[in-house]
Coordinates of C-alpha atoms and ligand atoms in Angstrom, one line a residue:
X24 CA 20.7 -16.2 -11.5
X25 CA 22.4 -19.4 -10.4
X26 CA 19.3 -21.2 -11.8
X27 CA 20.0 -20.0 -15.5
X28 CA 22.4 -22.4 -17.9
X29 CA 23.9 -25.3 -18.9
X30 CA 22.8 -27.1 -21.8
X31 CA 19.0 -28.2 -21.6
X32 CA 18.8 -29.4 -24.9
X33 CA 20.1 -30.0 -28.9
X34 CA 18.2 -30.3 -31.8
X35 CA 19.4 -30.7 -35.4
X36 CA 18.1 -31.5 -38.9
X37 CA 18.4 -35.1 -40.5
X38 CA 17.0 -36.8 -43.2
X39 CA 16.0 -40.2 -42.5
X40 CA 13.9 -41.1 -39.5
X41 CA 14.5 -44.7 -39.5
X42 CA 18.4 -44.7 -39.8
X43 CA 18.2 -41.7 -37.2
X44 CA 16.9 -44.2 -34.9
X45 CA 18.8 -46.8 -35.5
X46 CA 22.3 -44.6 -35.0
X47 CA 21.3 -42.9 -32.2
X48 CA 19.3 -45.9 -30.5
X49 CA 21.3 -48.9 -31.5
X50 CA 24.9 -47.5 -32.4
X51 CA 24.8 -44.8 -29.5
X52 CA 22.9 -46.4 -27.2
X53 CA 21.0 -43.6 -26.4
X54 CA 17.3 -43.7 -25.1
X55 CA 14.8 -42.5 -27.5
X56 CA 12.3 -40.9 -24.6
X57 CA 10.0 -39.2 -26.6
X58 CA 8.7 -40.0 -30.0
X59 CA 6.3 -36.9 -31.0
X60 CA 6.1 -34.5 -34.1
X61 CA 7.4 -31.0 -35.2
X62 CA 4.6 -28.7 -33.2
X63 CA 5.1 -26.6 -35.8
X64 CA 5.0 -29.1 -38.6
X65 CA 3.1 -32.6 -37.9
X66 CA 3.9 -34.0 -40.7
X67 CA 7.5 -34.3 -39.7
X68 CA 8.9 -36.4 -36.4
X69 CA 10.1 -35.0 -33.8
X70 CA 12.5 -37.1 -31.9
X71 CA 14.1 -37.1 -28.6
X72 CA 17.2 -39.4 -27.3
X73 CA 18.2 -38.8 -23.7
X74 CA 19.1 -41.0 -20.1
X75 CA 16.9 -43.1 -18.9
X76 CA 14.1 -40.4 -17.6
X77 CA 15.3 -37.6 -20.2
X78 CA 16.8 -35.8 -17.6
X79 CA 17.5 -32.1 -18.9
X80 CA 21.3 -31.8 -19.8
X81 CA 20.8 -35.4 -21.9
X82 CA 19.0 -34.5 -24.7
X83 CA 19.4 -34.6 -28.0
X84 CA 16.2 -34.0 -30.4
X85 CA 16.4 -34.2 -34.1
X86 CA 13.2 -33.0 -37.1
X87 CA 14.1 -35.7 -39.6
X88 CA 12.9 -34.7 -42.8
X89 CA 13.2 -37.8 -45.2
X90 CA 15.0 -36.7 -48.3
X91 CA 16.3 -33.3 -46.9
X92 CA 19.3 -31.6 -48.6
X93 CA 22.7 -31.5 -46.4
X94 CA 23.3 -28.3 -44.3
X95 CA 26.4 -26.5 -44.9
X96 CA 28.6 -26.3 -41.7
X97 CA 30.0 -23.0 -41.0
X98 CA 29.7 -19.7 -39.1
X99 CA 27.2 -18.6 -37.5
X100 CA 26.2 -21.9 -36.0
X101 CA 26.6 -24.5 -33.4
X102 CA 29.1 -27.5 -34.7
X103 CA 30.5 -30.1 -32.8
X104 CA 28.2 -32.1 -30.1
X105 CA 30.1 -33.7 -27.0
X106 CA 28.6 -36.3 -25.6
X107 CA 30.2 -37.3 -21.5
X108 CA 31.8 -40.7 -21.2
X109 CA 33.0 -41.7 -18.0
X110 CA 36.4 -41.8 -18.0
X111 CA 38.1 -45.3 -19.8
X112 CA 35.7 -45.8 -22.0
X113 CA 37.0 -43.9 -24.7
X114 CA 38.6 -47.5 -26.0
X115 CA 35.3 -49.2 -26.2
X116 CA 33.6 -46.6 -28.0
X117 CA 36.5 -46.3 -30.2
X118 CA 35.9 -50.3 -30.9
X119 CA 32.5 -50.4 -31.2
X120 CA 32.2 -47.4 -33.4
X121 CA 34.5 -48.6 -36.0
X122 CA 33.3 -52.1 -35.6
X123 CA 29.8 -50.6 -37.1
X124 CA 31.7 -49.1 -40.0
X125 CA 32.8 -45.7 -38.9
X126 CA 35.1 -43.0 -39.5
X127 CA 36.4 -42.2 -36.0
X128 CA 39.0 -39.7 -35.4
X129 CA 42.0 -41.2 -33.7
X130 CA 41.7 -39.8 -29.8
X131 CA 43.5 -36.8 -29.2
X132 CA 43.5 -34.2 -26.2
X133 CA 41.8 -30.7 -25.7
X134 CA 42.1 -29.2 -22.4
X135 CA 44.0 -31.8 -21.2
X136 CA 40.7 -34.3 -21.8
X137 CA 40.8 -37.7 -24.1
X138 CA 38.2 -37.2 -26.9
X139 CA 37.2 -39.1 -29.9
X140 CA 35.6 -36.8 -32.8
X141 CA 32.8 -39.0 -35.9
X142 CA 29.7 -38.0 -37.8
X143 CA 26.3 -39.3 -37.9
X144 CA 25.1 -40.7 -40.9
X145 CA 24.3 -36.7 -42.2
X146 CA 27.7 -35.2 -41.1
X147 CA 26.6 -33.7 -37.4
X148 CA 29.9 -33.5 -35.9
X149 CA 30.2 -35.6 -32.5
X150 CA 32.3 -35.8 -30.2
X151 CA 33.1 -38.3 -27.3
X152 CA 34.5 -36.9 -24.6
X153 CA 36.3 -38.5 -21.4
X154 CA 35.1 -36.6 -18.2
X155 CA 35.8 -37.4 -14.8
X156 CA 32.4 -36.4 -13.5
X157 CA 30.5 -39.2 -15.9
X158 CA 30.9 -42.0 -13.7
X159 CA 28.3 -40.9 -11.4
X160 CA 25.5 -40.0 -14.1
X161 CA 22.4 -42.1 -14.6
X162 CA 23.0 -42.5 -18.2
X163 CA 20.8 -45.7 -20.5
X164 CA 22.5 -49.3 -20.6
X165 CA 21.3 -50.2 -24.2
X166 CA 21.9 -53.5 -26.3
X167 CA 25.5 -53.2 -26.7
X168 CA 26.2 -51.0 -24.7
X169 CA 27.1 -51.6 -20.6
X170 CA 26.3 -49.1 -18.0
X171 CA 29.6 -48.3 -16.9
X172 CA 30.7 -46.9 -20.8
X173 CA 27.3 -45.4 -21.6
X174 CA 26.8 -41.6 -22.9
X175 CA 25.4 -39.9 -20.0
X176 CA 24.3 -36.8 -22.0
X177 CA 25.5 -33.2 -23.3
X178 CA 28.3 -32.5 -22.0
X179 CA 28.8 -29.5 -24.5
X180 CA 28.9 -27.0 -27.6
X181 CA 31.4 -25.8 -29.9
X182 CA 29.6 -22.5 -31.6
X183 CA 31.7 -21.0 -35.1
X184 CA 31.5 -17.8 -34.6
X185 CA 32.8 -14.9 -37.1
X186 CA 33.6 -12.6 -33.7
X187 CA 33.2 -14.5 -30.7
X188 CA 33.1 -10.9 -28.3
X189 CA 29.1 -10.8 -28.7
X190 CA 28.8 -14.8 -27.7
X191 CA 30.8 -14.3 -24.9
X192 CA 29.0 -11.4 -23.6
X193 CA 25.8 -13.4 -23.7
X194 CA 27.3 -16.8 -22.1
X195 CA 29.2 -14.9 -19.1
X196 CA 26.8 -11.9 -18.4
X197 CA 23.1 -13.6 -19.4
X198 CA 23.4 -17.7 -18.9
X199 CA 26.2 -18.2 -15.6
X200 CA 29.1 -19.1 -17.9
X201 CA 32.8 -17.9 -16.8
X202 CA 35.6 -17.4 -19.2
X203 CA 37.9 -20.6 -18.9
X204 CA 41.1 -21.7 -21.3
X205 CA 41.8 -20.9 -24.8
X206 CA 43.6 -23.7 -26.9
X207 CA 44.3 -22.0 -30.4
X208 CA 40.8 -20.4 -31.7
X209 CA 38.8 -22.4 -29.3
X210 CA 37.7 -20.1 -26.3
X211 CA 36.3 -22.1 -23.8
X212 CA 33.5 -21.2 -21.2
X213 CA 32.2 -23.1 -18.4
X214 CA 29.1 -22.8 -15.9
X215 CA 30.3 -23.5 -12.3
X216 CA 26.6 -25.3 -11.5
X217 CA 27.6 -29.4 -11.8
X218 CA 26.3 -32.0 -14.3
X219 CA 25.9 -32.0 -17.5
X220 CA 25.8 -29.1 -20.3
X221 CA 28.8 -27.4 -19.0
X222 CA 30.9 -26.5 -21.6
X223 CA 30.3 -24.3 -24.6
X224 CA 33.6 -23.8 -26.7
X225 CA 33.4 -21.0 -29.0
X226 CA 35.4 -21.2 -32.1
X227 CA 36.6 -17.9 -34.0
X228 CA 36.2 -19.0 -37.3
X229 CA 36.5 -15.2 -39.4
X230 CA 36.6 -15.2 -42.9
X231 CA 34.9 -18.8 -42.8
X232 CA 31.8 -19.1 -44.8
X233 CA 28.5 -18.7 -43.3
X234 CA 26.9 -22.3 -42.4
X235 CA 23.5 -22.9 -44.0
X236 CA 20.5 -24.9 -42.6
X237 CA 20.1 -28.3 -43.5
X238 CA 20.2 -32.5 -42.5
X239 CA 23.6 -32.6 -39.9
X240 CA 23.5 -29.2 -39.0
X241 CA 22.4 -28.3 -35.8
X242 CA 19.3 -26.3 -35.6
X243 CA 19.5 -24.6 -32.3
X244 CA 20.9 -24.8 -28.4
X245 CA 18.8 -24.9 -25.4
X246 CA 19.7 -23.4 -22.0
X247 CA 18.1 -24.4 -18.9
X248 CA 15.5 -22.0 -16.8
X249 CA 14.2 -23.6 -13.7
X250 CA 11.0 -22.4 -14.3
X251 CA 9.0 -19.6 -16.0
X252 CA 10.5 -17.1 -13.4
X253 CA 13.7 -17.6 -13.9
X254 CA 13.7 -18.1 -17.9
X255 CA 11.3 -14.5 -18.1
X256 CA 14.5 -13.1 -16.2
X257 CA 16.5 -14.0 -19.1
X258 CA 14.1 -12.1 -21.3
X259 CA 14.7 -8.9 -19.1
X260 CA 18.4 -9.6 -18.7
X261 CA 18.7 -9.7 -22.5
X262 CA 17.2 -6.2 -23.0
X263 CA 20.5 -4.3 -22.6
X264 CA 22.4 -6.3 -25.3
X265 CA 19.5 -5.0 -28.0
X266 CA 18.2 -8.8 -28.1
X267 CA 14.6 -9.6 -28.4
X268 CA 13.3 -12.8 -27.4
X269 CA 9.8 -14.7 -28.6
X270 CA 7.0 -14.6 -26.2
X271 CA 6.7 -18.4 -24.6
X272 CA 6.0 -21.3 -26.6
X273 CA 4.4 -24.5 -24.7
X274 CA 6.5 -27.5 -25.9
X275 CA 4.6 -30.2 -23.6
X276 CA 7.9 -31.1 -22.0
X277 CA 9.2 -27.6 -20.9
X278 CA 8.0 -24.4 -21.9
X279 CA 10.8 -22.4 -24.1
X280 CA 11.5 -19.0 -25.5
X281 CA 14.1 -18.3 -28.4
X282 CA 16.5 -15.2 -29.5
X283 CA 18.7 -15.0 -32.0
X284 CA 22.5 -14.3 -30.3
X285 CA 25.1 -12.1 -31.7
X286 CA 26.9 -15.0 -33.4
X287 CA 24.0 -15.8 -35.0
X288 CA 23.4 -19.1 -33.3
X289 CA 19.7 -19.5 -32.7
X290 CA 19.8 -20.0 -28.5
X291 CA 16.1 -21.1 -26.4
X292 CA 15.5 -21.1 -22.9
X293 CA 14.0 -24.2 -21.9
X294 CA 12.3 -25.0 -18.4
X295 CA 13.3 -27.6 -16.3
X296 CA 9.7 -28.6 -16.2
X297 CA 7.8 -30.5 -16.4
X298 CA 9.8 -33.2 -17.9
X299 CA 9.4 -36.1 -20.5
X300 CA 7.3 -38.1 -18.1
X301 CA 4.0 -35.9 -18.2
X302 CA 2.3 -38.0 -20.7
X303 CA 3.6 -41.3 -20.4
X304 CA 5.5 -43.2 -17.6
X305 CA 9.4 -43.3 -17.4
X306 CA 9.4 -47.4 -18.4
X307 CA 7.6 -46.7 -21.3
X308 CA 9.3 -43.3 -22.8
X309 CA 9.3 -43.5 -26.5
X310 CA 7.4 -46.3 -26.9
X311 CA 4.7 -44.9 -29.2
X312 CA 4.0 -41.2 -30.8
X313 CA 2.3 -38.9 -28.7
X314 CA 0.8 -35.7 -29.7
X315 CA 0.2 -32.1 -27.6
X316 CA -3.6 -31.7 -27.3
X317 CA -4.5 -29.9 -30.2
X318 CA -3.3 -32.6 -32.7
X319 CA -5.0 -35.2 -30.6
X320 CA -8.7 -35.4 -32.8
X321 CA -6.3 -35.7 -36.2
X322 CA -3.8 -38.8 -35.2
X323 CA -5.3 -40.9 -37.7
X324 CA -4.6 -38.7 -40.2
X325 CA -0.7 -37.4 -38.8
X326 CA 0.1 -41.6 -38.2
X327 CA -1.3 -42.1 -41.4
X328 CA 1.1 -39.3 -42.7
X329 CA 4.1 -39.6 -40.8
X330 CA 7.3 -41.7 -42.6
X331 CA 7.5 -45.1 -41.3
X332 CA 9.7 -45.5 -37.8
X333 CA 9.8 -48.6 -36.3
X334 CA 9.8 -48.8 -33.1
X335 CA 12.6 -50.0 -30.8
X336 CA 11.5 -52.7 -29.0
X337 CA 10.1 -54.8 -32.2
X338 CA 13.7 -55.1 -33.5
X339 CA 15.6 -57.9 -32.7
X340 CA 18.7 -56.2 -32.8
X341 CA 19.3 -52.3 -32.6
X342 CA 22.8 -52.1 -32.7
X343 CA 23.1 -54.5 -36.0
X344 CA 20.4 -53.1 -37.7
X345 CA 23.0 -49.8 -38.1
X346 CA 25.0 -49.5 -41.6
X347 CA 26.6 -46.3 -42.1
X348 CA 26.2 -46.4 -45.7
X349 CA 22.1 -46.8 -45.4
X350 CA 20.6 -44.8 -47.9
X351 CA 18.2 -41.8 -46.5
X352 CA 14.9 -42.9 -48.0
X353 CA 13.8 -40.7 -50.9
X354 CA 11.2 -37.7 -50.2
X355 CA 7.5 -38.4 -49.9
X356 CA 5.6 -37.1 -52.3
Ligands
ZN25 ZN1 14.5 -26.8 -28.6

């Protein structure tokens, strides 16, 4: 199943859709490349940051719920988010990130790679991480931000994990991923496919208290199926490790299924197709909300609804518009 794995996607809680924009759009440069709602929940955004055509491997999606309490990192979840940066541009990162009030970390090394580590404005770990691999990535030139230090996307995972022997058996016998170096607790595992969404560390955390759900805690990870083929293989290959998967759920831009794995981190398969550019052309990604089908007849009512995000292009300046110390907006009544 050389089809099966890497990181498709990562979505996390937040609590404030307009500062949510305004770090991962005008700090991170990122490109928001589809603005749509919970399908679950439309009164809630749903928002995705990515590369230019939110190729899978680059995304990042977040359900901002304005006023929601902080999660609680800890076992049982996926932690730290590293972003690829082409190699030499940890020191403008490192500039610019501090420049816009920051906490950065001071770089330091894992596995012999140059990383810095910061939060977003509700405490999701991130990491930046130098790889030598970046340079040739499509990536998003933003305000701010040139081409040639741009995020290009996921690079990887860190998961907590009370016992990380059930993790492991997923990643290496179920999703492609081979055992690669341990640095202290960290176990890391890598998929031999290239690109991006290589890496998932796990981190054997036991004795550590459980994490709890909430804004800055990441909700789940997304591995990549080629198509419904491969990703209903998955479901079959899962069978012999006592996991049970959902049936297929039709997410507009790929088609996903979800299982709990034995770490407790809540995993989806997630097709490669057919991409963010179905419902609206690459140029114009994110520009305005756009709804599956069914919500269509009530976009009056869900605009009317939804928390006020403004969108990109009608501010003058994304990357100033950014304080760290914004307040979340109190909850809607
Ligand atoms: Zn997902």
């Amino acid at each position: 199943m050389s089809t099966i794995g890497r990181i498709h996607h990562i979505t996390a809680i937040a609590s404030a859709p307009e500062r949510n924009l305004a770090f991962y759009e005008g700090a991170l440069g990122l490109r928001m490349v589809k603005q749509t709602v919970n399908f679950d929940d439309p009164g809630v955004h749903h928002l995705y940051y990515g590369d230019e055509t939110g190729s899978p491997g680059t995304i990042l999606t977040f359900f901002p719920y304005p006023g929601a309490r902080a999660g609680r990192h800890g076992t049982g979840q996926a932690e730290e988010i590293a972003f690829a940066i082409p190699v030499g541009a940890l020191g403008f990162w490192q500039l610019r990130l501090t420049g816009l009030g920051l906490a950065v970390e001071r770089p330091s090394e894992r596995f012999g790679e140059r990383l810095i580590a910061f939060k977003d404005p509700d405490g999701l770990m991130l990491e930046l991480v130098e790889d030598e691999a970046a340079a040739g990535l499509p990536g998003w030139a933003a305000e701010g931000v040139p081409h040639e230090h741009a995020i290009r996307g996921c690079r990887g995972i860190t998961l907590w994990v009370e016992d990380p022997a059930g993790t492991a058996r997923v990643l290496t016998e179920v999703l492609g991923y081979e055992p690669g170096p341990v640095e202290g607790a960290r176990l890391r595992f890598v998929h031999p496919g290239d690109g991006l969404g290589r890496i998932v560390d796990l981190r054997a955390a036991k004795g550590f208290w459980a994490g709890a759900m909430g804004a800055g805690v990441v909700h789940h990870v997304a591995f990549r199926a080629a198509d419904d083929a491969t990703q209903a293989a998955v479901t079959v290959a899962l069978t012999p490790h006592g996991i049970r998967v959902t049936p297929q759920q039709d997410r507009n831009y790929f088609r996903s299924t979800y299982f709990r794995e034995p770490g407790g981190v809540l995993f989806e398969i997630a097709t490669d197709e057919p991409g963010f550019a179905i419902d609206e052309p690459v140029e114009a990604l994110g520009s305005r909300l756009m709804l599956p089908a069914r919500y269509e007849p009530q976009r009056a009512a869900i605009e009317g609804n939804l928390p006020s995000l403004r969108p990109a292009r009608s501010r003058p300046c994304t990357s100033c518009s950014f304080r760290p110390d914004d307040k979340a907006e109190p909850r809607r009544g």
